[in-house]
Coordinates of C-alpha atoms in Angstrom, one line a residue:
Chain A
M1 CA -16.4 2.6 -18.3
K2 CA -17.6 5.4 -16.8
E3 CA -15.5 8.1 -16.4
V4 CA -15.6 9.7 -12.8
K5 CA -14.0 12.9 -10.4
I6 CA -9.5 12.3 -9.9
E7 CA -10.0 12.9 -6.4
R8 CA -11.6 9.1 -7.3
A9 CA -8.4 7.8 -7.7
L10 CA -7.5 8.0 -3.6
T11 CA -9.9 4.9 -3.1
Y12 CA -8.5 3.1 -5.4
I13 CA -4.4 3.5 -4.5
E14 CA -5.0 4.1 -0.5
P15 CA -6.4 0.0 0.3
G16 CA -3.1 -1.5 -1.4
P17 CA -4.4 -3.6 -3.4
V18 CA -2.0 -5.1 -6.6
T19 CA -2.6 -3.9 -9.4
L20 CA -2.0 -3.7 -13.0
V21 CA -0.1 -1.3 -14.9
T22 CA -0.1 -0.8 -18.6
S23 CA 1.8 1.0 -21.4
F24 CA 3.2 1.3 -25.3
D25 CA 5.6 1.7 -27.0
G26 CA 4.9 2.3 -29.9
V27 CA 3.9 -0.3 -31.3
R28 CA 2.9 -2.9 -28.6
N29 CA 0.7 -2.6 -25.4
N30 CA 2.1 -4.2 -22.8
V31 CA 1.4 -5.4 -18.6
M32 CA 3.9 -5.7 -15.3
T33 CA 1.9 -6.4 -11.3
I34 CA 3.0 -4.3 -9.6
S35 CA 1.8 -4.7 -5.9
W36 CA 4.7 -1.6 -4.3
T37 CA 2.6 1.5 -4.9
M38 CA 1.5 4.4 -2.6
A39 CA -0.9 7.1 -2.7
I40 CA 1.1 9.8 -1.5
D41 CA -1.2 13.2 -1.4
F42 CA -5.1 14.4 -1.7
D43 CA -4.7 16.3 -5.8
G44 CA -4.0 12.2 -7.7
H45 CA 0.2 11.5 -6.8
I46 CA 0.7 8.1 -6.4
V47 CA 3.8 5.9 -6.4
I48 CA 5.0 3.4 -7.2
T49 CA 8.3 1.0 -6.5
T50 CA 10.0 -0.5 -10.0
G51 CA 13.0 -0.9 -12.3
G52 CA 15.2 -1.1 -14.7
W53 CA 15.0 -5.6 -13.9
N54 CA 11.3 -5.0 -15.6
H55 CA 10.6 -4.0 -19.5
S56 CA 8.1 -1.8 -18.5
F57 CA 10.0 0.0 -16.7
S58 CA 11.8 1.7 -20.3
V59 CA 8.7 2.0 -21.3
I60 CA 7.1 3.9 -19.1
M61 CA 10.4 6.3 -18.8
E62 CA 10.9 6.5 -22.2
T63 CA 7.1 7.6 -22.5
G64 CA 6.2 9.1 -19.6
E65 CA 3.0 7.5 -19.2
C66 CA 0.8 5.0 -17.7
V67 CA -2.3 3.2 -16.6
V68 CA -2.8 1.3 -13.3
C69 CA -5.7 -0.4 -13.0
I70 CA -7.0 -2.6 -10.1
P71 CA -8.1 -6.2 -11.0
P72 CA -11.1 -7.8 -9.7
A73 CA -9.8 -10.4 -6.7
E74 CA -11.3 -13.3 -9.2
M75 CA -8.4 -12.2 -11.3
A76 CA -5.9 -13.9 -9.5
E77 CA -4.3 -16.3 -10.9
T78 CA -4.3 -13.9 -14.6
V79 CA -2.2 -11.6 -12.5
V80 CA -0.1 -13.4 -11.6
D81 CA 0.8 -15.2 -14.2
I82 CA 1.7 -11.4 -16.4
G83 CA 3.9 -11.3 -14.0
M84 CA 5.5 -14.2 -13.9
V85 CA 6.9 -13.3 -18.0
S86 CA 8.6 -10.4 -19.5
G87 CA 6.9 -8.4 -21.7
A88 CA 10.3 -8.3 -23.6
D89 CA 9.8 -11.9 -24.8
I90 CA 5.9 -12.7 -25.2
D91 CA 2.8 -9.7 -25.9
K92 CA 0.3 -9.9 -22.7
F93 CA -2.4 -8.6 -23.5
S94 CA -2.5 -11.4 -26.8
V95 CA -1.9 -14.7 -24.1
F96 CA -3.5 -13.9 -20.8
P97 CA -7.1 -13.3 -20.6
V98 CA -7.7 -9.2 -20.4
T99 CA -8.8 -6.6 -23.2
A100 CA -7.3 -3.7 -24.0
L101 CA -9.9 -0.6 -23.8
P102 CA -8.4 3.4 -24.9
A103 CA -7.7 5.4 -22.3
K104 CA -7.9 9.8 -23.3
T105 CA -5.4 10.4 -21.8
V106 CA -2.6 8.2 -22.6
K107 CA -1.7 6.2 -25.1
A108 CA -1.3 3.3 -22.4
P109 CA -4.9 0.8 -22.3
L110 CA -7.4 0.7 -19.6
I111 CA -8.0 -2.9 -19.0
A112 CA -11.5 -3.7 -19.7
E113 CA -11.6 -7.3 -16.6
C114 CA -10.0 -4.5 -14.1
I115 CA -12.8 -1.9 -12.0
A116 CA -10.6 0.6 -12.1
C117 CA -8.2 2.1 -14.9
L118 CA -6.1 4.9 -13.3
E119 CA -4.4 7.1 -17.2
C120 CA -0.8 8.6 -15.7
K121 CA 1.5 10.7 -15.6
V122 CA 4.7 10.7 -15.0
T123 CA 5.8 13.1 -13.0
D124 CA 9.7 12.5 -11.3
Y125 CA 12.1 9.3 -10.4
I126 CA 13.7 9.0 -7.7
D127 CA 16.8 6.7 -9.3
D128 CA 17.7 5.2 -5.1
Y129 CA 14.8 4.0 -4.7
G130 CA 13.4 3.1 -7.9
F131 CA 9.8 5.4 -7.4
I132 CA 7.6 6.9 -10.1
V133 CA 6.0 9.4 -8.6
L134 CA 3.0 9.3 -11.6
K135 CA -0.1 11.9 -11.4
V136 CA -3.4 10.9 -11.7
Q137 CA -5.3 12.3 -14.8
R138 CA -8.3 9.9 -15.5
V139 CA -10.4 8.6 -14.0
V140 CA -12.4 5.3 -15.2
V141 CA -14.5 2.1 -13.0
N142 CA -16.3 0.0 -14.4
E143 CA -19.7 -0.5 -13.4
N144 CA -20.4 -3.5 -14.8
A145 CA -17.7 -5.7 -12.5
A146 CA -19.0 -9.1 -11.2
D147 CA -16.9 -8.9 -8.8
K148 CA -15.2 -5.8 -7.2
R149 CA -13.1 -6.9 -4.3
M150 CA -9.2 -5.4 -4.7
L151 CA -6.9 -8.2 -4.3
H152 CA -4.3 -7.1 -1.1
A153 CA -0.6 -9.6 -2.3
V154 CA 1.0 -11.4 1.3
G155 CA 4.3 -11.1 -0.5
D156 CA 4.2 -14.8 0.5
G157 CA 2.7 -15.9 -2.9
T158 CA -0.8 -15.5 -1.3
F159 CA -3.7 -12.9 -1.2
V160 CA -6.6 -11.9 0.1
A161 CA -9.0 -9.9 -1.8
D162 CA -11.4 -7.6 -0.1
G163 CA -13.9 -8.6 2.8
E164 CA -16.4 -7.1 5.3
K165 CA -16.6 -2.6 5.2
F166 CA -16.7 -0.8 7.2
N167 CA -18.3 2.5 7.4
L168 CA -16.4 5.9 9.7
R169 CA -17.9 8.3 8.0
E170 CA -19.1 10.2 11.0
R171 CA -16.5 8.6 12.7
M172 CA -13.9 10.9 10.9
K173 CA -15.9 13.2 9.4
A174 CA -13.4 16.4 9.6
K175 CA -10.9 14.8 8.6
L176 CA -12.1 13.4 5.5
P177 CA -10.7 15.0 2.4
P178 CA -13.8 17.5 0.2
N179 CA -15.0 15.8 -2.5
L180 CA -15.2 12.2 -1.0
Chain B
M1 CA 4.2 -11.3 21.2
K2 CA 6.4 -13.7 19.1
E3 CA 9.6 -13.0 17.4
V4 CA 9.9 -13.6 13.9
K5 CA 12.3 -13.4 10.9
I6 CA 12.9 -10.2 9.8
E7 CA 11.7 -11.4 5.6
R8 CA 8.3 -11.3 7.2
A9 CA 8.3 -7.8 7.4
L10 CA 7.3 -7.6 3.9
T11 CA 3.8 -9.8 4.1
Y12 CA 2.8 -6.8 7.2
I13 CA 3.4 -3.7 4.2
E14 CA 2.7 -5.2 0.9
P15 CA -1.0 -6.2 1.1
G16 CA -1.8 -3.2 2.1
P17 CA -3.0 -2.5 6.4
V18 CA -3.9 1.1 8.0
T19 CA -1.1 0.6 10.2
L20 CA -0.1 2.5 13.8
V21 CA 2.5 3.6 14.3
T22 CA 4.8 4.2 17.9
S23 CA 6.8 6.6 19.0
F24 CA 9.8 8.5 22.0
D25 CA 9.9 11.4 22.4
G26 CA 12.6 10.6 25.7
V27 CA 9.7 11.4 28.0
R28 CA 6.2 10.1 26.5
N29 CA 5.0 7.4 24.0
N30 CA 3.0 8.3 21.1
V31 CA 0.8 7.1 18.3
M32 CA -0.4 8.2 14.9
T33 CA -2.6 6.2 12.2
I34 CA -0.6 5.6 8.7
S35 CA -2.2 4.1 5.5
W36 CA -0.2 5.6 2.7
T37 CA 3.2 2.5 3.0
M38 CA 5.4 0.8 1.2
A39 CA 7.0 -1.8 0.8
I40 CA 9.8 -1.8 -0.8
D41 CA 12.5 -4.4 -1.6
F42 CA 12.4 -7.7 0.4
D43 CA 16.0 -6.9 2.4
G44 CA 13.4 -5.3 5.2
H45 CA 13.1 -1.6 3.9
I46 CA 9.7 -0.2 3.6
V47 CA 8.5 4.1 3.5
I48 CA 5.4 5.6 5.4
T49 CA 4.9 9.8 3.6
T50 CA 3.7 12.2 6.6
G51 CA 4.9 15.6 7.8
G52 CA 5.6 17.8 10.2
W53 CA 1.8 18.7 10.7
N54 CA 2.4 15.6 12.3
H55 CA 2.8 15.0 16.2
S56 CA 5.3 12.2 15.9
F57 CA 7.1 12.7 12.1
S58 CA 9.4 15.5 14.3
V59 CA 9.6 13.0 17.3
I60 CA 10.7 10.0 14.6
M61 CA 12.9 12.0 12.7
E62 CA 14.3 13.4 16.3
T63 CA 14.9 9.8 17.4
G64 CA 15.9 7.9 14.2
E65 CA 13.0 5.2 15.9
C66 CA 9.5 3.9 15.5
V67 CA 7.6 0.6 15.9
V68 CA 5.2 0.2 12.9
C69 CA 2.3 -1.9 14.1
I70 CA -0.3 -4.0 11.8
P71 CA -4.2 -3.5 14.4
P72 CA -5.9 -6.5 13.0
A73 CA -9.9 -4.8 11.9
E74 CA -11.1 -5.0 15.3
M75 CA -9.5 -2.4 15.7
A76 CA -11.6 0.2 13.3
E77 CA -13.0 2.6 14.9
T78 CA -9.4 3.1 17.7
V79 CA -7.9 3.0 15.0
V80 CA -9.8 5.8 13.2
D81 CA -10.3 7.8 16.9
I82 CA -6.7 7.9 17.2
G83 CA -5.6 9.2 13.7
M84 CA -8.6 12.8 14.8
V85 CA -7.1 13.5 17.3
S86 CA -2.7 15.2 17.9
G87 CA -0.6 13.2 20.7
A88 CA 0.3 16.6 21.3
D89 CA -2.9 17.3 22.6
I90 CA -3.4 13.9 24.6
D91 CA -1.0 11.1 26.1
K92 CA -3.1 8.3 22.9
F93 CA -1.1 5.6 25.0
S94 CA -4.2 6.8 29.1
V95 CA -6.6 7.6 26.8
F96 CA -7.7 5.0 23.6
P97 CA -7.1 0.9 24.1
V98 CA -3.6 0.5 23.1
T99 CA -1.6 -0.8 25.3
A100 CA 1.9 0.0 25.0
L101 CA 4.8 -2.8 25.4
P102 CA 8.8 -3.2 25.7
A103 CA 10.0 -3.9 22.5
K104 CA 14.8 -4.8 22.1
T105 CA 15.4 -2.2 19.4
V106 CA 13.4 0.9 19.7
K107 CA 12.5 2.8 22.6
A108 CA 9.4 3.8 20.5
P109 CA 6.8 1.1 21.7
L110 CA 5.0 -2.0 20.3
I111 CA 1.1 -1.9 20.5
A112 CA -0.4 -5.7 22.9
E113 CA -3.4 -5.5 20.8
C114 CA -1.6 -5.2 17.1
I115 CA -1.6 -8.7 14.6
A116 CA 2.9 -7.5 14.2
C117 CA 5.2 -5.3 14.8
L118 CA 7.7 -4.1 13.1
E119 CA 10.6 -2.3 15.3
C120 CA 11.8 0.2 13.1
K121 CA 15.6 2.7 11.9
V122 CA 15.3 6.1 9.8
T123 CA 17.5 5.0 7.3
D124 CA 17.0 8.3 4.7
Y125 CA 14.1 11.3 4.7
I126 CA 12.8 12.7 1.1
D127 CA 11.3 16.0 2.0
D128 CA 9.6 17.0 -1.4
Y129 CA 7.3 13.4 -0.5
G130 CA 7.8 13.2 2.9
F131 CA 9.0 9.9 2.9
I132 CA 10.7 8.7 5.8
V133 CA 12.9 5.7 4.3
L134 CA 12.8 2.3 7.9
K135 CA 14.2 -0.7 7.3
V136 CA 13.3 -3.2 9.8
Q137 CA 15.0 -4.4 12.6
R138 CA 12.8 -7.2 13.9
V139 CA 9.2 -7.9 13.4
V140 CA 7.5 -9.4 16.2
V141 CA 3.9 -11.2 15.5
N142 CA 0.6 -11.0 18.4
E143 CA -0.1 -15.6 17.4
N144 CA -3.7 -15.1 19.8
A145 CA -4.5 -11.9 18.1
A146 CA -8.5 -13.2 18.0
D147 CA -9.1 -10.9 14.5
K148 CA -5.4 -11.6 11.9
R149 CA -7.7 -9.6 10.3
M150 CA -5.4 -6.8 7.7
L151 CA -7.5 -3.2 7.4
H152 CA -7.3 -1.6 4.7
A153 CA -8.2 2.2 5.4
V154 CA -10.2 3.1 1.1
G155 CA -9.6 6.2 1.6
D156 CA -13.0 8.3 1.8
G157 CA -13.7 7.6 5.4
T158 CA -15.2 4.1 4.5
F159 CA -12.4 0.4 5.8
V160 CA -12.2 -3.0 4.3
A161 CA -11.5 -5.7 6.6
D162 CA -8.8 -9.3 4.4
G163 CA -11.7 -11.5 3.3
E164 CA -10.6 -15.0 1.4
K165 CA -7.9 -16.2 0.8
F166 CA -6.3 -17.2 -2.3
N167 CA -2.2 -19.6 -1.7
L168 CA -1.0 -19.7 -5.2
R169 CA 2.6 -19.9 -4.4
E170 CA 3.1 -22.9 -6.6
R171 CA 1.5 -20.8 -9.5
M172 CA 5.2 -18.1 -8.4
K173 CA 6.8 -20.4 -7.1
A174 CA 10.2 -18.8 -9.4
K175 CA 9.5 -15.5 -8.4
L176 CA 8.3 -15.9 -4.8
P177 CA 11.8 -14.4 -2.8
P178 CA 14.0 -16.1 -0.7
N179 CA 12.9 -17.6 2.8
L180 CA 9.3 -16.7 2.8

């Protein structure tokens, strides 16, 4: 995993991929699947929507941190399987093919198999909607990932991988965020 | 455009596409490009992030409604061009290749060239973050769209179209929302 500048965090969330969000409760690592996420500024703030029904939720709120990881499309089955069980019942890192690596700014782990991981601290919580507002502290990318296609959850049990790319940087140069 | 059940709204937002959001100020239709969106429940609520710098913002807040449309990947250049200018200066529906069609539950228009359009009413606004919470009132889809690939904004001036599809409905059947 290689550290890249924090402004790149946006480019891993804005495209709308399904994510694997890790946490650490002081004893065990945990991970949940979340696809309700949103970029909200150019300063590294993002939002994830979840709630008390998720075992990870209380850990993230208590520790004030998590890592938002972006799995490649080839991990689709693992992403679903992780979302089907609770970390209250099993140790997901020992059951599923995900490898925890140490983060630098938080105690929650990176996931070695992911395209990128965003180390995050909780800055706010909007209870009415279950919005956890996060500030990205550090961005690491996996330059050796064999599959760099993000995976998008359709919401009905189907998923779509990234396909054709379009470079329209020249066309929107005047509105691109600085440093990107 | 064909109406489909409201539960399908989720499947057009959760994958994280860039959207074209229309509004009507009483005189003129307008449209803005928004990619900071999020599904937030299974009941048709979604969020878009914007703010006072957008001409459309005040119209949406005053009228309490808008239409969130999903453009196909082949509209990438138009999507960028719409985002580069303000509706305060020009009539975007007369300048760009987008065709307004009447919606049923709101005065803001559908866009004929889009894959799907979600007619929405504003139910809340979270000023700290510019979150406009919307309740989808009606979902219409364009069954004749030649290109049904969604377009995802990476945030750095590049875009990615939907590619390979994965059907994992059997694997996650126990957690699929009803009616999907």
